[in-house]
Coordinates of C-alpha atoms in Angstrom, one line a residue:
M16 CA 7.9 30.7 -0.9
T17 CA 10.9 30.8 -3.1
E18 CA 12.9 27.7 -4.1
T19 CA 15.7 28.6 -1.7
D20 CA 13.1 28.8 1.2
R21 CA 11.9 25.3 0.7
P22 CA 12.8 22.9 3.6
A23 CA 15.7 20.6 3.1
V24 CA 14.9 16.9 2.9
T25 CA 17.1 13.8 3.3
V26 CA 16.2 10.6 1.4
L27 CA 17.7 7.4 2.6
G28 CA 17.4 4.6 0.1
L29 CA 17.5 5.0 -3.7
G30 CA 15.6 2.2 -5.2
A31 CA 13.1 3.0 -7.8
M32 CA 10.7 4.5 -5.3
G33 CA 13.3 6.4 -3.2
T34 CA 14.7 7.8 -6.4
A35 CA 11.3 9.0 -7.5
L36 CA 10.7 10.7 -4.2
A37 CA 14.1 12.5 -4.4
E38 CA 13.4 13.5 -8.0
A39 CA 10.0 15.0 -7.1
L40 CA 11.5 17.0 -4.3
L41 CA 14.3 18.3 -6.4
A42 CA 11.8 19.3 -9.1
E43 CA 10.0 21.5 -6.6
G44 CA 13.2 23.2 -5.5
H45 CA 13.9 21.5 -2.2
P46 CA 17.5 21.0 -1.1
V47 CA 17.8 17.2 -1.1
T48 CA 20.5 15.1 0.4
V49 CA 20.6 11.5 -0.6
W50 CA 22.3 8.3 0.7
N51 CA 22.3 4.8 -0.7
R52 CA 24.4 1.8 0.2
T53 CA 25.5 1.5 -3.4
A54 CA 26.7 5.1 -3.8
T55 CA 26.6 5.1 -7.6
R56 CA 22.8 5.0 -7.5
A57 CA 22.9 8.6 -6.4
D58 CA 24.8 9.8 -9.5
P59 CA 21.8 10.9 -11.6
L60 CA 20.3 12.8 -8.6
V61 CA 23.6 14.5 -7.9
E62 CA 23.8 15.6 -11.5
R63 CA 20.3 17.2 -10.9
G64 CA 21.5 19.1 -7.8
A65 CA 21.2 16.6 -4.9
A66 CA 23.9 16.4 -2.3
R67 CA 25.5 13.0 -1.8
A68 CA 26.1 12.0 1.8
A69 CA 28.9 9.5 2.6
T70 CA 27.1 8.0 5.5
P71 CA 23.5 7.8 6.8
G72 CA 24.6 10.0 9.8
E73 CA 25.9 12.7 7.4
A74 CA 22.6 12.6 5.5
I75 CA 20.5 12.9 8.6
A76 CA 22.4 15.9 9.8
A77 CA 21.7 17.7 6.6
S78 CA 17.9 18.1 7.0
S79 CA 15.2 18.4 9.6
L80 CA 13.0 16.0 7.6
V81 CA 14.4 12.5 6.9
L82 CA 12.6 10.1 4.6
T83 CA 13.5 6.4 4.6
C84 CA 12.4 4.2 1.7
L85 CA 14.0 0.8 2.0
L86 CA 13.2 -2.8 1.3
D87 CA 11.9 -3.7 4.8
Y88 CA 12.1 -2.8 8.4
A89 CA 15.2 -4.9 8.9
S90 CA 16.9 -2.7 6.3
V91 CA 15.8 0.4 8.1
H92 CA 17.3 -0.8 11.3
E93 CA 20.5 -1.8 9.5
V94 CA 20.8 1.8 8.2
L95 CA 19.6 3.7 11.2
D96 CA 20.6 1.8 14.3
E97 CA 24.1 3.1 14.4
H98 CA 22.9 6.7 13.7
G99 CA 19.9 6.9 16.1
D100 CA 21.4 9.8 18.1
A101 CA 21.6 11.9 14.9
L102 CA 17.8 11.8 14.6
R103 CA 17.3 13.7 17.9
G104 CA 15.1 16.8 17.2
R105 CA 14.3 15.7 13.6
V106 CA 11.3 14.3 11.9
L107 CA 11.7 10.8 10.6
A108 CA 9.1 9.7 8.1
N109 CA 9.5 6.1 7.3
L110 CA 7.9 5.2 4.0
T111 CA 9.0 1.6 4.0
N112 CA 6.3 -1.1 3.6
G113 CA 5.7 -3.2 6.7
T114 CA 3.1 -4.4 9.2
P115 CA 1.3 -2.4 11.8
A116 CA 3.2 -4.1 14.6
Q117 CA 6.5 -3.3 13.0
A118 CA 5.4 0.4 12.7
R119 CA 4.5 0.5 16.4
R120 CA 7.8 -1.0 17.5
F121 CA 9.7 1.4 15.2
A122 CA 7.8 4.4 16.5
E123 CA 9.0 3.4 20.0
W124 CA 12.6 3.1 18.7
A125 CA 12.4 6.5 17.2
A126 CA 10.9 8.1 20.4
C127 CA 13.8 6.6 22.4
H128 CA 16.2 8.4 20.0
G129 CA 14.3 11.7 20.3
A130 CA 12.8 11.7 16.8
D131 CA 9.4 12.9 15.9
Y132 CA 8.0 9.9 14.0
L133 CA 5.7 9.5 11.0
D134 CA 4.9 6.1 9.5
G135 CA 3.9 6.2 5.9
G136 CA 2.4 4.1 3.1
I137 CA 2.9 5.0 -0.5
M138 CA -0.1 4.3 -2.6
A139 CA 1.5 4.7 -6.0
V140 CA 4.1 3.1 -8.2
P141 CA 7.3 5.2 -8.9
P142 CA 6.1 6.8 -12.2
Q143 CA 3.0 8.1 -10.4
I144 CA 4.9 10.0 -7.7
A145 CA 4.1 13.8 -7.8
T146 CA 1.1 13.1 -10.1
P147 CA -2.6 13.4 -9.2
E148 CA -2.8 9.6 -9.1
A149 CA -0.5 9.3 -6.1
F150 CA -1.6 9.5 -2.5
L151 CA 0.3 8.7 0.7
L152 CA -0.9 7.6 4.1
Y153 CA 0.6 8.9 7.3
S154 CA 0.2 8.1 11.0
G155 CA 2.1 9.1 14.1
S156 CA 3.0 12.6 15.2
R157 CA 0.3 15.1 14.3
A158 CA 2.7 18.0 14.9
A159 CA 5.3 16.5 12.5
F160 CA 2.6 16.0 9.8
D161 CA 1.3 19.5 10.1
T162 CA 4.7 21.0 10.0
H163 CA 5.8 19.2 6.9
R164 CA 2.5 18.7 5.1
G165 CA 3.4 21.1 2.3
T166 CA 6.6 19.1 1.6
L167 CA 4.9 15.8 1.9
A168 CA 2.3 17.0 -0.6
V169 CA 5.0 17.2 -3.3
L170 CA 5.1 13.4 -3.3
G171 CA 1.4 12.9 -3.6
E172 CA -1.9 13.8 -1.8
P173 CA -1.2 13.3 1.9
H174 CA -3.8 11.5 4.1
Y175 CA -3.3 11.7 7.9
L176 CA -4.9 8.8 9.7
G177 CA -4.2 9.4 13.4
E178 CA -1.7 9.4 16.2
A179 CA -1.4 5.6 16.4
A180 CA 1.7 4.8 14.5
G181 CA 0.4 1.5 13.0
L182 CA -2.6 3.0 11.2
A183 CA -0.8 3.9 8.0
A184 CA 0.6 0.4 7.7
L185 CA -2.8 -1.1 8.5
H186 CA -4.5 0.9 5.7
D187 CA -1.6 0.3 3.3
I188 CA -1.8 -3.5 3.8
A189 CA -5.6 -3.4 3.5
L190 CA -5.4 -1.5 0.2
L191 CA -2.7 -3.7 -1.2
S192 CA -4.8 -6.7 -0.2
G193 CA -7.7 -5.4 -2.4
M194 CA -5.2 -4.8 -5.2
Y195 CA -3.7 -8.3 -5.1
G196 CA -7.1 -9.8 -5.0
M197 CA -8.0 -7.9 -8.1
F198 CA -4.7 -9.0 -9.7
A199 CA -5.4 -12.6 -9.0
G200 CA -8.8 -12.4 -10.6
I201 CA -7.3 -10.6 -13.7
V202 CA -4.6 -13.2 -14.1
H203 CA -7.1 -16.0 -13.9
A204 CA -9.5 -14.3 -16.3
F205 CA -6.7 -13.9 -18.9
A206 CA -5.8 -17.6 -18.4
V207 CA -9.4 -18.6 -19.1
V208 CA -9.7 -16.8 -22.4
R209 CA -6.2 -17.6 -23.6
A210 CA -7.0 -21.3 -23.1
E211 CA -9.3 -20.9 -26.2
G212 CA -6.8 -18.8 -28.1
T213 CA -8.2 -15.3 -27.3
P214 CA -5.3 -12.8 -27.0
A215 CA -5.2 -11.0 -23.7
A216 CA -5.0 -7.7 -25.4
E217 CA -8.3 -8.4 -27.2
F218 CA -10.0 -9.3 -23.9
A219 CA -8.5 -6.5 -21.8
P220 CA -11.1 -3.8 -22.8
L221 CA -14.0 -5.9 -21.8
L222 CA -12.3 -6.9 -18.5
T223 CA -11.5 -3.3 -17.7
R224 CA -15.0 -2.2 -18.4
W225 CA -16.5 -4.9 -16.2
L226 CA -14.1 -4.3 -13.3
S227 CA -14.8 -0.5 -13.5
A228 CA -18.5 -1.1 -13.3
M229 CA -18.0 -3.4 -10.3
G230 CA -15.7 -1.0 -8.5
G231 CA -18.5 0.9 -6.9
W232 CA -19.6 -2.2 -5.0
A233 CA -17.2 -1.4 -2.2
H234 CA -19.4 1.4 -1.0
A235 CA -22.5 -0.8 -0.7
A236 CA -20.4 -3.6 0.9
A237 CA -19.0 -1.1 3.5
G238 CA -22.5 -0.2 4.6
Q239 CA -23.5 -3.8 5.1
I240 CA -20.2 -4.7 6.9
D241 CA -20.3 -1.7 9.3
S242 CA -24.0 -2.4 10.2
G243 CA -23.5 -6.1 10.4
D244 CA -26.7 -6.6 8.4
Y245 CA -25.7 -8.6 5.4
T246 CA -29.3 -8.9 4.2
A247 CA -29.7 -5.1 3.5
G248 CA -30.2 -4.3 -0.1
V249 CA -29.3 -7.7 -1.4
V250 CA -29.3 -7.9 -5.2
S251 CA -27.6 -11.3 -5.8
N252 CA -27.7 -13.4 -2.7
L253 CA -24.9 -15.5 -1.4
G254 CA -26.6 -18.8 -2.1
M255 CA -27.0 -18.0 -5.7
Q256 CA -23.4 -16.7 -6.0
A257 CA -22.0 -19.8 -4.3
A258 CA -23.8 -22.0 -6.9
G259 CA -22.6 -19.8 -9.7
F260 CA -19.1 -19.7 -8.4
A261 CA -18.8 -23.5 -8.8
N262 CA -18.9 -22.9 -12.6
L263 CA -15.8 -20.8 -12.4
I264 CA -13.9 -23.7 -10.8
R265 CA -15.4 -26.2 -13.2
T266 CA -14.6 -24.1 -16.3
A267 CA -11.0 -23.7 -15.2
E268 CA -10.6 -27.5 -14.8
E269 CA -12.3 -28.1 -18.1
Q270 CA -9.8 -25.7 -19.8
G271 CA -6.9 -27.5 -18.2
L272 CA -6.2 -24.7 -15.7
S273 CA -5.5 -24.6 -12.0
P274 CA -8.3 -22.9 -10.1
E275 CA -6.0 -22.1 -7.1
L276 CA -6.3 -18.3 -7.5
L277 CA -10.1 -18.5 -7.0
A278 CA -10.8 -21.7 -5.1
P279 CA -10.4 -20.4 -1.5
F280 CA -13.1 -17.8 -2.1
G281 CA -15.5 -20.3 -3.5
S282 CA -15.0 -22.5 -0.4
L283 CA -15.9 -19.6 1.9
L284 CA -19.0 -18.9 -0.1
R285 CA -20.1 -22.5 0.1
R286 CA -19.4 -22.7 3.9
R287 CA -21.4 -19.6 4.6
A288 CA -24.3 -20.7 2.5
E289 CA -24.4 -24.1 4.0
A290 CA -24.4 -22.6 7.5
G291 CA -27.8 -21.0 6.8
H292 CA -26.8 -17.6 5.4
A293 CA -27.8 -18.2 1.7
R294 CA -30.1 -15.2 1.7
E295 CA -27.3 -12.8 2.7
D296 CA -25.1 -10.8 0.4
I297 CA -21.7 -12.0 -0.4
T298 CA -20.3 -9.7 2.3
G299 CA -21.3 -12.2 5.0
V300 CA -18.1 -14.2 4.3
I301 CA -16.2 -11.6 6.3
E302 CA -17.5 -13.5 9.4
L303 CA -15.5 -16.5 8.3
L304 CA -12.2 -14.5 8.4
R305 CA -12.3 -14.1 12.1
K306 CA -10.2 -16.8 13.7
G307 CA -12.2 -19.3 15.6
N308 CA -15.5 -18.4 13.9
P309 CA -16.8 -21.5 12.1
A310 CA -20.1 -20.0 10.8

């Protein structure tokens, strides 16, 4: 395929991520039309060959594949509601972060306007777009995904999760939940060592090594959770970990720090152990996350 044969793509929204998407497509020779509420945000892209659209409707009309990358679903509706008819017969890939319920509702809206809909989750920060580190999640129209897979692959490795529109958002939120849990632990760890004067930069190599070693635990945890047997292959039982976790909270308080980033997890460990599950693995706390389950 020559550069001039590459499918045209429209990008609506030119924040840091939308700009990165447009740049990646331009670099691969795709004709790209861009629109942003603040028109000057498009200037660098126009200098690189993108076409500037005066309105969202004009931008949509330029391409069979339309990417939206905006702040939230309310912003998507603000941009698209007046231009829904222009989407008829086109593929709309919404890469805006949101909840599964929002994705499902928006898929219904897109269907009512005759668009083939893909909901997407971007698992990358802007500098990672179009690098091996980036992967993107998609759910919705299988036909739309298959047709445009090559174009979507320019942005990062595409993963199709199924026809149900909310699946990409569900997996996106789950992955981000893991990330923010890690961030919370990292911030707390730095606070602990800095309380005794250790520079964060000096501690970071040890922290990175430890977290890398622990990263593989997700696979073992998944097996226990899927089987429902939290006693399988236990190395460090929940009762022992609940007792040890108390020292994390105690140390924070002794160092004059707030334990609020960690305290909720410690409470779950203690509750599960006290309910008679001390011999399980730590994965058993998942049972406490189901509303109405006290055990």
